[in-house]
């Protein structure tokens, strides 16, 4: 068990330097706080609704719900963040603590 943890730590360590070289689109990086702040209530609601609607009866359906609700939550949070920053930039800046506030030239 401890060896698996050591290999996991090493894998994450090496993967992080590889991932850090990616060019991630700005709208994704600017949405990180919104995903962090809003994912839990939305994810919980989507999981409950999915379990009520689908009534999973095996590992495959449970896994499909797990992956699809996570993906839908991320897409929804990024979408809400993008719309909020475009439609109400000052309110968005206030709610997110000034992250990605509109830049005014001096």
XYZ file of C-alpha atoms in Angstrom:
106
model
C 0.000 0.000 0.000
C 2.795 2.415 0.872
C 4.624 1.614 -2.357
C 1.500 2.490 -4.346
C 1.356 5.847 -2.560
C 5.002 6.524 -3.397
C 4.440 5.658 -7.051
C 1.324 7.869 -7.064
C 3.235 10.807 -5.627
C 6.003 10.359 -8.206
C 3.473 10.103 -11.034
C 1.717 13.297 -9.978
C 5.058 15.067 -9.570
C 6.210 14.216 -13.093
C 2.781 14.743 -14.656
C 2.462 18.217 -13.144
C 5.593 19.473 -14.922
C 4.288 18.007 -18.188
C 0.829 19.540 -17.751
C 2.321 22.926 -16.798
C 3.683 23.257 -20.348
C 0.214 23.090 -21.925
C -1.354 26.239 -23.296
C -4.704 26.275 -21.518
C -7.300 28.654 -22.990
C -7.824 31.801 -20.906
C -11.561 31.217 -20.459
C -10.786 27.923 -18.694
C -8.162 29.335 -16.355
C -10.351 32.314 -15.511
C -13.190 29.928 -14.625
C -11.213 27.943 -12.062
C -12.568 29.876 -9.082
C -16.166 29.567 -10.269
C -15.775 25.819 -10.726
C -14.237 25.577 -7.250
C -16.927 27.698 -5.598
C -20.027 26.406 -7.382
C -19.341 22.786 -8.208
C -20.531 21.139 -5.003
C -24.179 22.212 -4.859
C -24.647 21.729 -8.596
C -22.891 18.359 -8.668
C -24.987 17.069 -5.767
C -28.224 18.167 -7.402
C -27.264 16.649 -10.764
C -26.274 13.334 -9.147
C -29.554 13.094 -7.225
C -31.616 13.926 -10.307
C -29.622 11.445 -12.400
C -30.114 8.641 -9.885
C -33.842 9.382 -9.727
C -34.204 9.494 -13.511
C -31.940 6.600 -14.486
C -32.132 4.258 -11.477
C -28.742 2.647 -12.122
C -28.536 -1.108 -11.713
C -24.859 -1.802 -12.318
C -21.336 -0.526 -12.285
C -21.481 0.797 -15.831
C -24.506 3.002 -15.231
C -23.117 4.305 -11.933
C -19.804 5.116 -13.642
C -21.614 6.828 -16.513
C -23.564 8.991 -14.059
C -20.369 9.814 -12.172
C -18.488 10.928 -15.290
C -21.373 12.694 -17.017
C -22.482 14.686 -13.976
C -18.894 15.821 -13.342
C -18.454 16.880 -16.974
C -21.819 18.646 -17.057
C -21.004 20.461 -13.821
C -17.702 21.747 -15.186
C -19.285 22.852 -18.465
C -22.105 24.623 -16.605
C -19.736 26.418 -14.219
C -17.458 27.559 -17.054
C -20.494 28.733 -19.024
C -21.957 30.665 -16.101
C -18.580 32.260 -15.402
C -18.122 33.293 -19.035
C -21.636 34.741 -19.290
C -21.389 36.543 -15.959
C -18.053 38.112 -16.858
C -19.478 39.384 -20.151
C -22.960 40.455 -19.057
C -22.228 41.846 -15.589
C -18.451 42.340 -15.329
C -18.538 44.483 -12.173
C -20.818 42.105 -10.266
C -18.740 39.178 -11.489
C -15.555 40.877 -10.295
C -17.124 41.520 -6.886
C -18.452 37.982 -6.481
C -15.162 36.392 -7.514
C -13.075 38.695 -5.340
C -11.771 40.805 -8.189
C -10.472 37.880 -10.202
C -10.454 38.747 -13.881
C -11.758 42.237 -13.180
C -12.065 44.459 -16.220
C -8.754 46.224 -16.787
C -9.020 49.973 -17.186
C -6.183 51.786 -18.976
C -4.374 54.481 -16.990
